[in-house]
Amino acid sequence: MTLENFIYESVDEIFSGDYDGTKERIIKHKDIYQDDTAICFSLLALGSFVKKQYDEYYQFMNDAQFLVEQSKDYMTNILHELVLGHVNFTEKNSALYSINYNKARKLAIKFQKTAFFETFLRCRGRKKSSPTLIFSRWGLVFIFVFHNV
């Protein structure tokens, strides 16, 4: 399994409600592949946030932030910004989520990983009743979520 597929599967499982099983798998992955520790902490932070376990979220996110700052790996940086963007988007903090998503987008373009960026945005908690429209203009990312009323 590639690292990208591990991330996609973990994100899908987190948003489908199976965080506990996913958490165990992420921790096992972290122990085996120590180079991916920052990625695992970002995924654990995302899962904790989705489950509303905010104490764990802040702990995992602080650990991830420290490791991301030390990392030169582009996937680590892109994922961390996408997780921060999701958190700020969920909290309706439009100024910050725009910054996070655009930083992730620029990194994805720079390292030719736009497919990873777009796939993450598509699988990040979209429900069948709320399609998401994502497009990029003028160097910015715009995300619209439509809800059936």
Coordinates of N, CA, C and O in Angstrom, one line a residue:
M1 N 0.9 -1.2 0.0 CA 0.0 0.0 0.0 C 0.9 1.2 0.0 O 1.8 1.3 0.8
T2 N 0.6 2.2 -0.9 CA 1.4 3.4 -0.9 C 1.0 4.3 0.2 O -0.1 4.2 0.8
L3 N 1.8 5.3 0.5 CA 1.5 6.2 1.6 C 0.3 7.0 1.3 O -0.6 7.3 2.1
E4 N 0.1 7.4 0.0 CA -1.1 8.2 -0.4 C -2.4 7.3 -0.2 O -3.4 7.8 0.4
N5 N -2.3 6.1 -0.5 CA -3.5 5.2 -0.3 C -3.8 5.0 1.2 O -4.9 5.0 1.6
F6 N -2.7 4.9 2.0 CA -2.9 4.8 3.4 C -3.6 6.1 3.9 O -4.5 6.0 4.8
I7 N -3.2 7.2 3.4 CA -3.9 8.5 3.9 C -5.3 8.5 3.4 O -6.2 8.8 4.2
Y8 N -5.6 8.2 2.2 CA -7.0 8.2 1.6 C -7.9 7.3 2.4 O -9.0 7.7 2.8
E9 N -7.4 6.1 2.7 CA -8.2 5.1 3.4 C -8.4 5.6 4.8 O -9.6 5.4 5.4
S10 N -7.4 6.1 5.5 CA -7.6 6.6 6.8 C -8.6 7.7 6.9 O -9.4 7.7 7.8
V11 N -8.5 8.7 6.0 CA -9.4 9.8 6.0 C -10.8 9.3 5.7 O -11.8 9.7 6.4
D12 N -11.0 8.4 4.8 CA -12.4 7.9 4.5 C -12.9 7.2 5.7 O -14.1 7.3 6.1
E13 N -12.1 6.4 6.4 CA -12.6 5.7 7.6 C -12.9 6.6 8.7 O -13.9 6.4 9.5
I14 N -12.1 7.7 8.9 CA -12.3 8.6 9.9 C -13.7 9.3 9.7 O -14.5 9.4 10.6
F15 N -13.9 9.7 8.5 CA -15.2 10.4 8.2 C -16.4 9.5 8.1 O -17.5 9.9 8.3
S16 N -16.2 8.2 8.0 CA -17.3 7.3 7.9 C -17.6 6.8 9.4 O -18.6 6.1 9.6
G17 N -16.9 7.2 10.4 CA -17.2 7.0 11.7 C -16.4 5.9 12.4 O -16.7 5.5 13.6
D18 N -15.5 5.3 11.7 CA -14.7 4.2 12.3 C -13.3 4.7 12.8 O -12.3 4.2 12.4
Y19 N -13.4 5.7 13.6 CA -12.1 6.3 14.1 C -11.3 5.4 15.0 O -10.1 5.3 14.9
D20 N -12.0 4.6 15.8 CA -11.3 3.7 16.8 C -10.5 2.7 16.1 O -9.3 2.5 16.4
G21 N -11.1 2.0 15.1 CA -10.3 1.0 14.3 C -9.2 1.7 13.5 O -8.1 1.1 13.4
T22 N -9.5 2.8 13.0 CA -8.5 3.5 12.2 C -7.4 4.0 13.1 O -6.2 4.0 12.7
K23 N -7.7 4.5 14.3 CA -6.7 5.0 15.2 C -5.6 3.9 15.5 O -4.4 4.1 15.5
E24 N -6.1 2.7 15.7 CA -5.2 1.6 16.0 C -4.3 1.3 14.8 O -3.1 1.1 14.9
R25 N -4.9 1.3 13.6 CA -4.1 1.1 12.4 C -3.1 2.2 12.1 O -1.9 2.0 11.7
I26 N -3.4 3.5 12.4 CA -2.5 4.6 12.3 C -1.4 4.5 13.3 O -0.2 4.7 12.9
I27 N -1.6 4.1 14.5 CA -0.6 4.0 15.5 C 0.4 2.8 15.1 O 1.6 3.0 15.2
K28 N -0.2 1.7 14.6 CA 0.7 0.6 14.1 C 1.6 1.1 13.0 O 2.8 0.8 12.9
H29 N 1.0 1.9 12.0 CA 1.8 2.4 10.9 C 2.9 3.3 11.4 O 4.0 3.3 10.9
K30 N 2.6 4.2 12.4 CA 3.6 5.1 13.0 C 4.7 4.3 13.6 O 5.9 4.7 13.5
D31 N 4.4 3.2 14.3 CA 5.5 2.4 14.9 C 6.4 1.7 13.9 O 7.6 1.6 14.1
I32 N 5.8 1.3 12.8 CA 6.5 0.6 11.8 C 7.3 1.6 10.9 O 8.5 1.4 10.6
Y33 N 6.7 2.6 10.4 CA 7.3 3.6 9.5 C 7.5 4.9 10.2 O 6.7 5.8 10.2
Q34 N 8.6 5.0 10.9 CA 8.8 6.1 11.8 C 9.0 7.4 11.0 O 8.9 8.5 11.5
D35 N 9.3 7.4 9.7 CA 9.4 8.6 8.9 C 8.1 9.2 8.7 O 8.0 10.4 8.3
D36 N 7.0 8.4 8.8 CA 5.7 8.9 8.6 C 5.0 9.4 9.9 O 3.8 9.6 10.0
T37 N 5.7 9.6 11.0 CA 5.2 10.0 12.3 C 4.4 11.3 12.2 O 3.3 11.3 12.8
A38 N 4.9 12.3 11.5 CA 4.1 13.6 11.4 C 2.8 13.4 10.7 O 1.8 13.9 11.1
I39 N 2.8 12.6 9.6 CA 1.6 12.3 8.9 C 0.6 11.5 9.8 O -0.6 11.9 9.8
C40 N 1.1 10.6 10.6 CA 0.2 9.8 11.5 C -0.4 10.8 12.5 O -1.6 10.7 12.9
F41 N 0.4 11.7 13.1 CA -0.1 12.6 14.1 C -1.2 13.5 13.5 O -2.2 13.8 14.1
S42 N -1.0 13.9 12.2 CA -2.0 14.8 11.6 C -3.3 14.0 11.4 O -4.3 14.6 11.6
L43 N -3.2 12.7 11.0 CA -4.4 11.9 10.8 C -5.1 11.7 12.2 O -6.3 11.7 12.2
L44 N -4.3 11.4 13.2 CA -4.8 11.2 14.5 C -5.5 12.5 15.0 O -6.6 12.5 15.7
A45 N -4.9 13.6 14.7 CA -5.5 14.9 15.1 C -6.9 15.1 14.3 O -7.9 15.5 14.9
L46 N -6.9 14.8 13.1 CA -8.1 14.9 12.3 C -9.2 14.0 12.9 O -10.4 14.4 13.1
G47 N -8.9 12.7 13.2 CA -9.8 11.8 13.8 C -10.4 12.3 15.1 O -11.5 12.2 15.4
S48 N -9.5 12.8 16.0 CA -9.9 13.3 17.3 C -10.8 14.5 17.1 O -11.8 14.7 17.9
F49 N -10.5 15.4 16.1 CA -11.4 16.5 15.9 C -12.8 16.1 15.5 O -13.8 16.6 15.9
V50 N -12.8 15.2 14.5 CA -14.1 14.7 14.0 C -14.9 14.0 15.1 O -16.1 14.2 15.2
K51 N -14.2 13.3 16.0 CA -14.9 12.7 17.2 C -15.2 13.6 18.3 O -15.7 13.2 19.4
K52 N -14.8 14.9 18.1 CA -15.0 16.0 19.2 C -14.2 15.6 20.5 O -14.6 16.0 21.6
Q53 N -13.1 15.0 20.3 CA -12.2 14.7 21.4 C -11.1 15.8 21.4 O -10.0 15.6 20.9
Y54 N -11.4 17.0 21.8 CA -10.6 18.2 21.6 C -9.3 18.1 22.4 O -8.3 18.7 21.9
D55 N -9.2 17.5 23.5 CA -8.0 17.4 24.3 C -7.0 16.6 23.4 O -5.8 17.0 23.3
E56 N -7.4 15.5 22.9 CA -6.5 14.6 22.1 C -6.2 15.4 20.8 O -5.0 15.3 20.3
Y57 N -7.1 16.1 20.2 CA -6.9 16.8 19.0 C -5.7 17.8 19.2 O -4.8 17.8 18.4
Y58 N -5.8 18.6 20.2 CA -4.7 19.6 20.5 C -3.4 18.9 20.7 O -2.3 19.4 20.3
Q59 N -3.4 17.8 21.5 CA -2.1 17.1 21.7 C -1.5 16.6 20.4 O -0.3 16.8 20.2
F60 N -2.3 15.9 19.6 CA -1.8 15.3 18.3 C -1.4 16.5 17.4 O -0.4 16.3 16.7
M61 N -2.2 17.5 17.3 CA -1.8 18.6 16.4 C -0.6 19.3 16.8 O 0.2 19.7 16.0
N62 N -0.3 19.5 18.1 CA 0.9 20.1 18.6 C 2.1 19.2 18.2 O 3.1 19.7 17.8
D63 N 2.0 17.9 18.4 CA 3.0 17.0 18.1 C 3.3 17.0 16.5 O 4.4 17.0 16.1
A64 N 2.2 17.0 15.8 CA 2.3 17.1 14.3 C 3.0 18.3 13.9 O 3.9 18.3 13.0
Q65 N 2.6 19.5 14.5 CA 3.2 20.8 14.1 C 4.7 20.8 14.3 O 5.5 21.2 13.5
F66 N 5.1 20.3 15.5 CA 6.5 20.2 15.8 C 7.3 19.4 14.7 O 8.3 19.8 14.2
L67 N 6.7 18.2 14.4 CA 7.4 17.3 13.5 C 7.4 17.9 12.0 O 8.3 17.7 11.3
V68 N 6.3 18.6 11.7 CA 6.2 19.1 10.3 C 7.2 20.2 10.1 O 7.8 20.3 9.1
E69 N 7.4 21.0 11.2 CA 8.4 22.1 11.1 C 9.8 21.5 10.9 O 10.7 22.1 10.2
Q70 N 10.1 20.3 11.4 CA 11.4 19.6 11.2 C 11.5 18.9 9.9 O 12.6 18.5 9.5
S71 N 10.4 18.7 9.2 CA 10.3 17.8 8.0 C 10.5 18.6 6.8 O 10.1 19.7 6.6
K72 N 11.2 17.9 5.8 CA 11.3 18.5 4.5 C 10.5 17.7 3.5 O 10.5 18.0 2.3
D73 N 9.7 16.8 4.0 CA 8.8 16.0 3.1 C 7.6 16.8 2.7 O 6.8 17.3 3.6
Y74 N 7.3 16.8 1.4 CA 6.2 17.6 0.9 C 4.9 17.1 1.3 O 3.9 17.8 1.6
M75 N 4.7 15.7 1.3 CA 3.4 15.1 1.7 C 3.0 15.4 3.1 O 1.9 15.7 3.4
T76 N 4.0 15.5 4.0 CA 3.8 15.8 5.4 C 3.2 17.2 5.5 O 2.2 17.5 6.2
N77 N 3.8 18.1 4.8 CA 3.4 19.5 4.8 C 2.0 19.7 4.2 O 1.2 20.5 4.7
I78 N 1.8 19.1 3.1 CA 0.5 19.2 2.4 C -0.6 18.7 3.3 O -1.6 19.3 3.5
L79 N -0.4 17.5 3.8 CA -1.4 16.9 4.6 C -1.7 17.7 5.9 O -2.9 18.0 6.2
H80 N -0.7 18.2 6.5 CA -0.9 19.0 7.7 C -1.7 20.3 7.4 O -2.6 20.6 8.1
E81 N -1.4 21.0 6.3 CA -2.2 22.1 5.9 C -3.6 21.8 5.6 O -4.5 22.5 5.9
L82 N -3.8 20.6 4.9 CA -5.2 20.2 4.6 C -6.0 19.9 5.9 O -7.2 20.2 6.0
V83 N -5.3 19.3 6.9 CA -6.0 19.0 8.1 C -6.4 20.3 8.8 O -7.5 20.5 9.3
L84 N -5.4 21.2 8.9 CA -5.7 22.5 9.5 C -6.8 23.3 8.7 O -7.7 23.9 9.3
G85 N -6.8 23.1 7.4 CA -7.9 23.8 6.6 C -9.2 23.2 6.9 O -10.2 23.9 7.0
H86 N -9.3 21.8 7.0 CA -10.6 21.2 7.4 C -11.1 21.7 8.7 O -12.3 22.0 8.8
V87 N -10.2 21.7 9.7 CA -10.6 22.2 11.0 C -11.1 23.6 11.0 O -12.2 23.9 11.5
N88 N -10.4 24.5 10.3 CA -10.9 25.9 10.2 C -12.1 26.0 9.4 O -13.0 26.8 9.6
F89 N -12.3 25.2 8.3 CA -13.5 25.2 7.5 C -14.7 24.7 8.4 O -15.8 25.4 8.3
T90 N -14.5 23.7 9.1 CA -15.6 23.2 10.0 C -16.0 24.2 11.1 O -17.1 24.4 11.4
E91 N -15.0 24.9 11.6 CA -15.2 26.0 12.6 C -15.7 27.3 12.0 O -15.8 28.3 12.7
K92 N -15.9 27.3 10.6 CA -16.3 28.5 9.9 C -15.4 29.7 10.0 O -15.8 30.8 10.1
N93 N -14.1 29.4 10.1 CA -13.1 30.4 10.2 C -12.5 30.6 8.7 O -11.5 30.0 8.4
S94 N -13.2 31.4 7.9 CA -12.9 31.4 6.5 C -11.6 32.0 6.2 O -10.9 31.6 5.2
A95 N -11.1 33.0 7.0 CA -9.8 33.6 6.8 C -8.7 32.5 6.9 O -7.8 32.5 6.0
L96 N -8.8 31.7 7.9 CA -7.7 30.7 8.1 C -7.8 29.5 7.2 O -6.8 29.0 6.7
Y97 N -9.0 29.0 6.9 CA -9.1 27.9 6.0 C -8.7 28.2 4.6 O -8.1 27.4 3.9
S98 N -8.9 29.4 4.2 CA -8.4 29.8 2.8 C -6.9 29.8 2.8 O -6.3 29.4 1.8
I99 N -6.3 30.3 3.9 CA -4.8 30.3 3.9 C -4.3 28.9 3.9 O -3.4 28.6 3.2
N100 N -4.9 28.0 4.7 CA -4.4 26.7 4.8 C -4.6 25.9 3.5 O -3.6 25.2 3.0
Y101 N -5.8 26.0 2.9 CA -6.0 25.3 1.7 C -5.1 25.8 0.5 O -4.6 25.0 -0.3
N102 N -4.9 27.1 0.5 CA -4.1 27.7 -0.6 C -2.6 27.3 -0.4 O -1.9 27.1 -1.3
K103 N -2.2 27.3 0.9 CA -0.8 26.9 1.1 C -0.6 25.4 0.7 O 0.4 25.1 0.0
A104 N -1.6 24.6 1.0 CA -1.5 23.2 0.6 C -1.5 23.0 -0.9 O -0.8 22.3 -1.5
R105 N -2.4 23.8 -1.5 CA -2.5 23.8 -3.0 C -1.2 24.2 -3.7 O -0.7 23.6 -4.6
K106 N -0.6 25.3 -3.2 CA 0.7 25.7 -3.7 C 1.8 24.7 -3.6 O 2.6 24.5 -4.5
L107 N 1.8 24.1 -2.4 CA 2.8 23.0 -2.2 C 2.5 21.8 -3.2 O 3.5 21.2 -3.7
A108 N 1.3 21.5 -3.3 CA 0.9 20.4 -4.2 C 1.3 20.7 -5.7 O 1.8 19.8 -6.4
I109 N 1.1 22.0 -6.1 CA 1.5 22.3 -7.4 C 3.1 22.3 -7.6 O 3.6 21.8 -8.5
K110 N 3.7 22.8 -6.6 CA 5.2 22.9 -6.6 C 5.8 21.5 -6.7 O 6.8 21.2 -7.4
F111 N 5.2 20.5 -6.0 CA 5.8 19.1 -6.0 C 5.0 18.2 -6.8 O 5.1 17.0 -6.7
Q112 N 4.1 18.7 -7.7 CA 3.4 18.0 -8.7 C 2.5 16.9 -8.0 O 2.5 15.7 -8.4
K113 N 1.8 17.3 -6.9 CA 0.9 16.4 -6.2 C -0.5 16.9 -6.2 O -1.2 16.8 -5.2
T114 N -0.9 17.5 -7.3 CA -2.3 18.1 -7.3 C -3.4 17.0 -7.2 O -4.4 17.3 -6.6
A115 N -3.1 15.8 -7.7 CA -4.1 14.8 -7.6 C -4.3 14.4 -6.1 O -5.4 14.2 -5.7
F116 N -3.2 14.4 -5.3 CA -3.4 14.1 -3.9 C -4.2 15.2 -3.2 O -5.1 14.9 -2.4
F117 N -3.9 16.4 -3.5 CA -4.6 17.5 -2.9 C -6.1 17.4 -3.3 O -7.0 17.5 -2.4
E118 N -6.5 17.2 -4.5 CA -7.9 17.2 -5.0 C -8.6 16.0 -4.4 O -9.7 16.0 -4.0
T119 N -7.9 14.8 -4.3 CA -8.5 13.6 -3.8 C -8.8 13.8 -2.3 O -9.9 13.4 -1.8
F120 N -7.9 14.4 -1.6 CA -8.1 14.6 -0.2 C -9.4 15.5 0.0 O -10.2 15.2 0.9
L121 N -9.5 16.5 -0.8 CA -10.6 17.4 -0.6 C -11.9 16.7 -1.0 O -13.0 17.0 -0.3
R122 N -11.9 15.8 -1.9 CA -13.1 15.1 -2.3 C -13.6 14.1 -1.2 O -14.7 13.8 -1.0
C123 N -12.6 13.5 -0.5 CA -13.0 12.4 0.5 C -13.1 13.0 1.9 O -13.3 12.2 2.8
R124 N -13.0 14.2 2.1 CA -13.0 14.8 3.5 C -14.4 15.0 4.0 O -14.8 16.2 4.2
G125 N -15.1 14.0 4.2 CA -16.4 14.1 5.0 C -17.6 14.5 4.1 O -18.6 14.9 4.7
R126 N -17.5 14.4 2.8 CA -18.6 14.8 2.0 C -19.7 13.7 2.1 O -19.4 12.5 2.0
K127 N -20.8 14.2 2.4 CA -22.0 13.3 2.5 C -22.7 13.3 1.2 O -22.7 14.3 0.4
K128 N -23.5 12.3 0.9 CA -24.3 12.2 -0.3 C -25.2 13.4 -0.4 O -25.5 13.9 -1.5
S129 N -25.7 13.9 0.7 CA -26.7 15.0 0.6 C -26.0 16.4 0.6 O -26.7 17.4 0.4
S130 N -24.7 16.4 0.7 CA -24.1 17.7 0.6 C -22.9 17.7 -0.4 O -21.7 17.6 0.1
P131 N -23.1 17.8 -1.7 CA -22.0 17.8 -2.6 C -21.1 19.0 -2.4 O -21.6 20.0 -2.0
T132 N -19.9 18.8 -2.7 CA -18.9 19.9 -2.6 C -18.4 20.3 -3.9 O -18.0 19.4 -4.8
L133 N -18.3 21.6 -4.2 CA -17.8 22.1 -5.4 C -16.4 22.7 -5.1 O -16.4 23.6 -4.2
I134 N -15.4 22.3 -5.7 CA -14.1 22.8 -5.4 C -13.5 23.3 -6.8 O -13.5 22.6 -7.8
F135 N -13.0 24.6 -6.8 CA -12.3 25.1 -8.0 C -11.3 26.1 -7.6 O -11.3 26.6 -6.5
S136 N -10.4 26.3 -8.5 CA -9.3 27.2 -8.2 C -9.3 28.4 -9.2 O -9.4 28.1 -10.4
R137 N -9.2 29.6 -8.8 CA -9.1 30.8 -9.6 C -8.1 31.8 -9.0 O -8.1 31.9 -7.8
W138 N -7.4 32.4 -9.9 CA -6.5 33.5 -9.4 C -5.6 33.1 -8.3 O -5.3 33.9 -7.4
G139 N -5.2 31.8 -8.3 CA -4.3 31.4 -7.2 C -5.0 31.1 -5.9 O -4.3 30.8 -4.9
L140 N -6.3 31.1 -5.9 CA -7.0 30.8 -4.6 C -7.9 29.5 -4.8 O -8.3 29.2 -5.9
V141 N -8.2 28.9 -3.7 CA -9.1 27.7 -3.8 C -10.4 28.1 -3.2 O -10.5 28.7 -2.1
F142 N -11.5 27.8 -3.9 CA -12.8 28.1 -3.4 C -13.5 26.8 -3.2 O -13.5 25.9 -4.0
I143 N -14.2 26.7 -2.0 CA -14.9 25.5 -1.7 C -16.3 25.8 -1.3 O -16.5 26.7 -0.4
F144 N -17.3 25.2 -2.0 CA -18.7 25.5 -1.7 C -19.3 24.2 -1.3 O -19.2 23.2 -2.0
V145 N -20.1 24.2 -0.2 CA -20.8 23.0 0.2 C -22.3 23.3 0.1 O -22.7 24.3 0.7
F146 N -23.0 22.4 -0.6 CA -24.4 22.6 -0.8 C -25.2 21.6 0.1 O -24.9 20.5 0.1
H147 N -26.1 22.1 0.8 CA -26.9 21.2 1.7 C -28.4 21.2 1.2 O -28.9 22.2 0.8
N148 N -29.0 20.0 1.2 CA -30.4 19.9 0.9 C -31.2 20.5 2.1 O -31.0 20.1 3.2
V149 N -32.1 21.3 1.8 CA -33.0 21.9 2.8 C -34.4 21.5 2.7 O -34.9 21.3 1.7

